[in-house]
Every structure is written in C-alpha cells, then in structure tokens.
Amino acid sequence: MLPADFVILVCIVYVAILFAVAFAGDRRARRDPSGWLSSPLVYTLSISIYCTSWTFFGAVGSAARNGFEFLTIYLGPTVVFVGWWIFLRKLVTVGRIYRTTSIADLISARFGKDPTLGALVTIMAMVVTAPYIALQLQALTSSFQVITFHAGAVTAANVNLDPDFVTAFWLALGLCAFSIIFGVRNIDVNERHHGVIAAIAVEALVKLVALLAVGIWVVLAIHGSVPAIFEDAPARLVDPQETFGTRWITLCFLAAAAVICLPRQFQVTVVENSSESQIRTASWLFPLYLFLICLFIIPIAVAGLSELPGGSNPDLFVLTLPLNANQDALAMLAFLGGFSSATSMVIVSSIALSTMISNHLIMPLALRLSIAPAASPDAMRSFILGARRASIVFIVFLGFLYFYLSGASDALAAIGLISFCGVAQFLPSLVGGLYWRGATNIGALAGLIAGFTLWGYTLFLPSFGGTFLMPESVIAEGLWGMAWLKPQALFGLTGIDPLVHATFWSLFANATLFICVSMFSEPTPLARYQSRLFVDVFRRQTDSELSVMRRTARIADLKHIANRVLGSDESAALFRTGGASDRSMVASDVLISEVEQRLASSVGAATARTLVSSVVTSETISVEELKRLADETEQIRAYSAELEHKSRQVEATAAKLALANDQLREIDVQKNEFLSQVSHEVRTPMSSIRSFSDILLSDPRLDPERKERFLRIIQNESIRLTRLLDGILDLNQLENGDVDWKIELFDPDAALDQAMASCEALASAAGVKLERKGRARRPLVRGNRDKLAQVFINLISNAIKYNTSAEPVVIVSSAARKGVYEARVADNGPGIPEGERDRIFVRFARGPMPRQVGAGLGLAISRRIVEKHGGTLSLLDAKLGGAEFAVKLELAKAKG
Amino acid sequence: MPLPTNRVLVVEDEPNIVESLRFILERADYDVHSVADGVLALNRMRNETFSAIVLDIMLPGMNGLDVLRAVREDQRLADLPVIVLTAKGQAQDRRAAEAIGADAFITKPYSNAEVVERVDELARR
C-alpha cells in the first residue's frame, strides 16, 4: 500500500506535468501550426482515448470473466481503421472540409442544417456519455482507494469499498478545470485543441507503458514463461466454443460503431483532424496500439485468477497484482495508467459535449428567446465561451451525479457496452447521410428517435435493475404486464443475450425507419443541396456550389453578427480577405457563404445558419439549380450523348452540303459547257447564213443557179437554227419536269411503224436498207404517242445517218415480254466505242463522225422522253456489229 | 523553187462553210483546197505546198489546235501561215490559239472581207 498523501502528491505532480505539456503544446502550435503537434503520431495517440479506464482496468476483468471476449472491443476499431478508405476517409474529409464541430453538427448539417436533429443527437450523446463519465470517476476513486488501502484489506475477500464521493467530487472539479482551461480557449472548435491533444498523447503513452510494464512483470515474475500462461489458465477462458457467437459479432460491430460515433472519438478523429496523412498513418498505427494494449490482458487476468484470493475484483487486477507482490512502484505506475485513461476520456468527452450542448442546445434556445446579448461586439463571444464552460461543468457533474445516485452498484460495470449500443444509434444516419442522397432529415429523426427509445427501453433502463424509472415488474413481466413488451424479450424474442437483443431491435427499428421514412419524405432544398456536398465530397465543384444559394444581406448587418460571434479582430480579417469592398453596401453570395462557414466552425452549421438568416433579407435556393446539380453527372452524360448525336447530324449535314456543293459545281460546269456548246452550235449555221447573204449582196452578177443554191443553204441553216432552239427548249422542259403532254393508252408498235415510215425517204436517199423484224402482239402502253414516235424517229434516223457501212442495214424490231414492251433499232455501222457509250446521251455529244445535220441533242431528248414514260433508253451490244438501241416501256393492262 | 502564192487549204467539216469559203477565196484568185479531217489535213500540208491554211478547231479525228501544234513542231511547216477560224469565240480560245502559233484568229460568223484580207496579208507576204 501507498500513503494517500504520496499518491495525491504524485497525481498532482503528474497533472502539473500535463498542464505544462498542454500549455507548451498550445504555445508551440500558435507559433508553428504545422509542427509535430499536427503529426500523425500525436493524432494517433489522441485517438487512443478510445482505451478508457474501462478498457485499462475492465479488459482484464472481462478476460477473467469471459475469456477472449474482450478482444472484440479492439477488433471492431481495428477493422474500421485498417479499412479506413471505406468509410473513415470520407467521414474525416467531410468533417475537415465543412469544418464540422461535432457529430451532432455533422448530422444536422447533412440534413439541411436541421436544428432539431442537432439537439436530438446532443441529448442522446449526453444521456450516453454521463454514465460513461461516471464510470471513469468510479474507476478513479476505486483505484485510489485500493492503492491507499492497507494491504491486508485488499487481499481479503470481498473488500467492499464504499464509494468515495469526496475524492470523486474533487477529481471532477479538477477535470473541469483542465478541460475549461485548455478546451475552451477559443470558440473556433475546428481550430484544433493542440494543448489538450498534446496532453492526451502523453497520457496515451503513459497508459500504454503502464499496462505493458505490468504485463511484462506478470509474465516474468508470476508465470515465468509464455507457455506457462496457458497452463495456468482455467479451461473456460481459452475455449473457442464459449467465445465465438452472436454476442462476439455484436460486440465487434458495436465497438466498430463506437470508434466512429462516440462524441469523444468523433472529436479526436474528425474534428481535430487536419490532413489525410494523419488518418493514413492512424490506419495502421492505431491498430498496432490496440494490439499492444491487448497483448498482456490474458496473462494479467490468468495471474490475477491464480494468485489473488477468490472473489477479488478482477476489474482491479492490474492494480492489485503489483500491490499484492509489494511492487509499489509498479502499482503506482499502473495507477497512473488508469488515471491517465480516465482523465483523458473525461476531458475530451466533456469538451466534445460542451461544444454540442452550447451549439445545439444553448445557442438555439438563446437565439429563440433573444437572451443572447447583442449589446457589445464581443458579448456574444463571451456568452458562447461561458456557455461552453458551463457545459463542461454540467456534463462532468452530470456524470458525478450519476455516479453519486447509482452508488457503486453493478450498473456501472456494464455501462461501457451500453454506451456503445447507444452511440451506435448514430450510425444509420451517419452512414446513410454520407452515402445516400435520398436520406432525409425526417428519416434521420424517425430512425434516431426509434433507435434511441428502444435502446433506452431494452438496454439502458433495465440495466438499473428496477431502481431507476423502470420498475422491476416491467423488466420481469413487460410493460402493463404484456409479455411481448418485456424489455429483454421484445415481441417474444427470447433466449438471446440482452445486449444482442437490444442491439438488434434498436438498430433494426432505427435503420428501417430511417430508410422507409426517407423514401417517403421530400428533403428541403437546403437538405438536398447539403446531401450533394456531403455524398459527393470527393468530387465537389466549388464553382457551381455557390450558384445554388442566392441571398441578399447588408454588409453592415453581416459584420455585426460576425463581430458578435468571432470578435472584432477576427471578423475584420474575415471581411478583409472575404473581398468586401467598403463602398459596396450589399454582400455577395460568396461573402455570405464565407461568413456562414466561418460561423459554423464556431457555433455549428445550424446555429450559424440561424444567425446569418436573421440578417439575410431574401434567400432563394433555386430548386431547378439544385436538381441540375444533383443530376449533374446524369445531365453531363445526357448532354454529351446529345452533343455526339448533334455532331453526327452536323457531320451528315456537312456531307450533304458538300455533296450538294459538288453537284452545284458540277451543274455550274455543265451550264458553262452548255452555254459554250450552244454558242458554238449557233455560230456554225449563223456563219453560213452571214457568209452567203454577204456573197448574195456583194455579188449581183451571180448566176441564178448559184444564187438559188446559196439561198437554199441560208434557208436550211435557218431551219437548223430553229430546230436547235426547239431542241434546247424541249430538253429544258424535260429536265425541269414541267411537261404538259396528253397521256393516253396507245399501241407503241403503231408509233414505231409511223417512225419507220417517216424515215423511209431518208433511208432510201442514203442507200440504207431499213428492215422491220419481230413484232409484239397488240401491246399497249400509257403515255404520249407523238413523243414516243419522236424518240423512234431519232433512233432510226441516227442509225441511218451514222451508218458508214458499205451495205448499210438498219433493223427495227419489237417484243412484249413479262409486262415489258421493248423496241430495238440496230445498225451495222461502225458502232460506238466503249469510252463513248455513256457520253452519247449527253447533249451536244455526237459520234466521231463528220458533221451532219443535227444539233447533238437528239439522244439526250429521247432518253428524257422515255424516262418520263417510266421506261429506259439504253445502248446494247449490237449483234450486227454496229450500234443497237433499246427502248423499254412498262406495258399497261388493256381494258377488258 | 518559187513559192506558189495562191494555194489555200481550208480545214473544215461543215460543208456549207467550206462552200462559202471556197467561193469567196476563189473569187479572190486563190486556189482553194479543202479537207474535213485534221489528220488528213496534216498529211496534205506535209506533202503539198500551201501559202495559207484556214483551220477550224472543232474537227472530227484531230482537234484543230492539235493540228496547229503539229504544224508548228514540223520544221518545214513552221512558217506556214495559219488562220484559225472557229465558232469557239471566247477570249481564252483566242489566247490558246495564239499561244500555239496561230497567225490570225477569226470567229464565226465571219465577215467574208475579213477572211480574204487576212489570207491576203499572210499568203502574199
């Protein structure tokens, strides 16, 4: 045993050292904010406040009672940190970017800065944390009592220590002082508490060293060797059958949830986080810390069970084992380890909760009741700081009160896990809020209330064993005697561990209501906006963010608010960097958002919004804009698809235009060619006319025979000119499509015969033998008989004119087959060379023959005429060696 | 050998034009010969002696401009006066003909007097 005075002295010295560390840390951080205090190591050590006195002392107790079950408490957090990129990374990033002040702030901000949610989460956190603080106070006082008690009493069976409320009271007071001095210096919560964190880191080291020292001593001095540990261990402790089951899984899950959701863990992990590298290091260093903490739990428990008299409190083995062996120094170290665990937990918890209470309970209330001082610029600031300090005192003494009222009952022993289950209720809203845009504030509210209520009903209240609120009869028989309402067997779910039972029902109801109510409720525009910011935190687009909120406020009003909360110096700096020009009366959207964000990092998002809204004269959140943002990716995808489609259309149009342009160019070339051809064709007969008329005029002595011949040439050339003009006009009319022919049913063979008759004279004059072979049987086609006759005349006369054979023959034939009438004109002339075959249907193109009468338009006109009849005019491979043309026309059905 | 100064070759495929040219040139005491085909015309120029050629451009067989080019490339015919007489009356046609070496360019319809004048100028140099 150690004298109480000595222990107190050691404690005071230790606390003085902590004060010095915190003080130095604060000073150092002010000079060099990015120094070693922001290092990942310090960050990781601060996270180890997860290991409270409940784990420092209690883990051994748990191991002594339930074997390896204690491991779950470390396994859950290990999984969370090792798999940090799954959830932790997003949570920490959101917290850092949006300057979150607490878990209540994050949940309220995510769901549209809903003050009700903030308040609810705060109250829940208070209910869960106060007993937890009480537990620390109990651990502190009982460990103090043990170490100062005379040795004989410790070793005696069933030492019943009366709770030492006086010690507890002074301890609570000291913790308040420390928290207030180092935790509430500045109202900007997001500005890290470097002093506190430094002290916490030192404490984390102390508790680790203490536990390792006791562990090593136990292995070496008591067990002697590592295998001996297992020989000494009672069989039930290391029986895997006893260990693994639903309770094991539930505990792992609860521990994982707690390391995220516990207000103090949120404070050190999220709020105090300043960079991703911190969390990256913590992802392996924190599990390593937990591993070291766990290493000697079983050896200590086994040693305690074997060395200490039966009935000794296993929760104090860490302390009583060295005491029992008169290792006073080791006992003192172990005491300091427990002291560190307990104090660091209380300090950080009280700071975290004070922020929540002041931001989510006191401030909204003060603003609503208009009791927040508005007179002097710094009054509001002092008011908030005062509220924080009061909150710290309040929460610590709430814990003390709980400790005082519950006495040293067993209720406290189980409070760790009960707290875990309580804070796990935040999990659905937290996870849903970060990953599901559809989650609404009403859904979160419904889930939280249901989960919290069921947690209270099935776990928290029954844990008092009928001494608080819930009478024993309700626990045994159910509310109003209804068995299905039995707190520990809800809806007849019996036979399972109460913790598993409560966890199942509370989280089941919580998650189900959260999801269902979210699906059937519509988020407010602000909540929709916030959901986008939070869910898409890794791909936020800052430029489009501010376009959603359109607010108007006078700069003077805004400044007034900022002065009140931030103090005049900081506020002035904010307005300077915020780009507010002195001349401008109205604040820009950017400035308003900046001020709100800055305020939020002090008083939380919801209160900041309330404050800013009080001076904003008009606010619109464009729902359209929001939807646009929400569906941004969708829209971009749709838009790019549309763009692709459009560009394809444009390409197609461009191709069409290019084609049309080519065609126009072609037509233009053709037109020029045509003009030059026409002029050529006109100039030739004109030459004869002019020349011969000159001769006739200038030579009056010309003999009459010659005179007549020349006059006839003039006449013929005039006729040729006229025909040329007619041809051009005909072709133009045919090409432009406006023909005004009389359409009738007629026998094409009759037209063919008529054409042959017209050409008889020409043929006999040229000495060409004109023959008619093969005849169709009574064919009928629809069209214009005269025009078709013109085509036949053209073909037959061409065949006669261009036939230079020694014995010229032209054969005309016709046939009707398969609904098609076909007339052919073949000759035995020179034929048309391969290269010319396509050209001959082009106007003014003539065969390679000496010039004869004809304008070169005949075949072009003929082809057009046949095409107008829906038929074809084509050149075939001639059987007679010359050219052979074929006209094909569709046969009309004869009437009757 | 004295150059016969009155032999003129008309290269033209339009019979009526040949007839008119023959009439007006004969009236001016030229010995007029005519041919309707470019290739045949070139042959006659190489084998006979003419004091001037009246050359159409649009000819069957061989284009008038090709005939002219062949004439100018033939050393013995290089100085032969050639009058291009054509229905292709556009400026670029005239330039093309003169570039190859036409001595005169007359568009159809022509004035009888101008044709005779040009032949006189060139054939009786």
mmCIF file of C-alpha atoms in Angstrom, chain A residues 15 128 147 152 174 318 320 352 394 433 508-509 571 576 637 686 699 701 708 739-740 771 788:
data_model
loop_
_atom_site.group_PDB
_atom_site.id
_atom_site.type_symbol
_atom_site.label_atom_id
_atom_site.label_comp_id
_atom_site.label_asym_id
_atom_site.label_seq_id
_atom_site.Cartn_x
_atom_site.Cartn_y
_atom_site.Cartn_z
ATOM 1 C CA VAL A 15 -1.318 16.666 -13.547
ATOM 2 C CA VAL A 128 -24.979 8.053 -23.205
ATOM 3 C CA ILE A 147 -3.818 1.795 -3.769
ATOM 4 C CA GLY A 152 -4.464 -6.784 4.151
ATOM 5 C CA GLY A 174 -10.018 19.161 -11.336
ATOM 6 C CA VAL A 318 -3.897 -4.535 -12.941
ATOM 7 C CA THR A 320 -3.889 -5.364 -7.083
ATOM 8 C CA ALA A 352 -16.833 17.423 -27.216
ATOM 9 C CA PHE A 394 -22.601 20.500 -16.393
ATOM 10 C CA GLY A 433 -26.033 10.672 -44.755
ATOM 11 C CA PHE A 508 -33.280 -2.680 -36.803
ATOM 12 C CA ALA A 509 -36.001 -0.153 -35.975
ATOM 13 C CA SER A 571 -14.283 39.486 -38.048
ATOM 14 C CA ARG A 576 -10.900 41.994 -45.489
ATOM 15 C CA ARG A 637 -23.842 12.205 -69.753
ATOM 16 C CA MET A 686 -25.033 31.633 -138.477
ATOM 17 C CA ASP A 699 -22.162 39.899 -155.985
ATOM 18 C CA ARG A 701 -23.731 39.266 -161.142
ATOM 19 C CA GLU A 708 -30.687 29.715 -155.706
ATOM 20 C CA VAL A 739 -44.318 18.661 -119.406
ATOM 21 C CA ASP A 740 -47.852 19.101 -120.486
ATOM 22 C CA GLU A 771 -35.972 -3.692 -142.151
ATOM 23 C CA LEU A 788 -42.599 8.291 -128.410
#
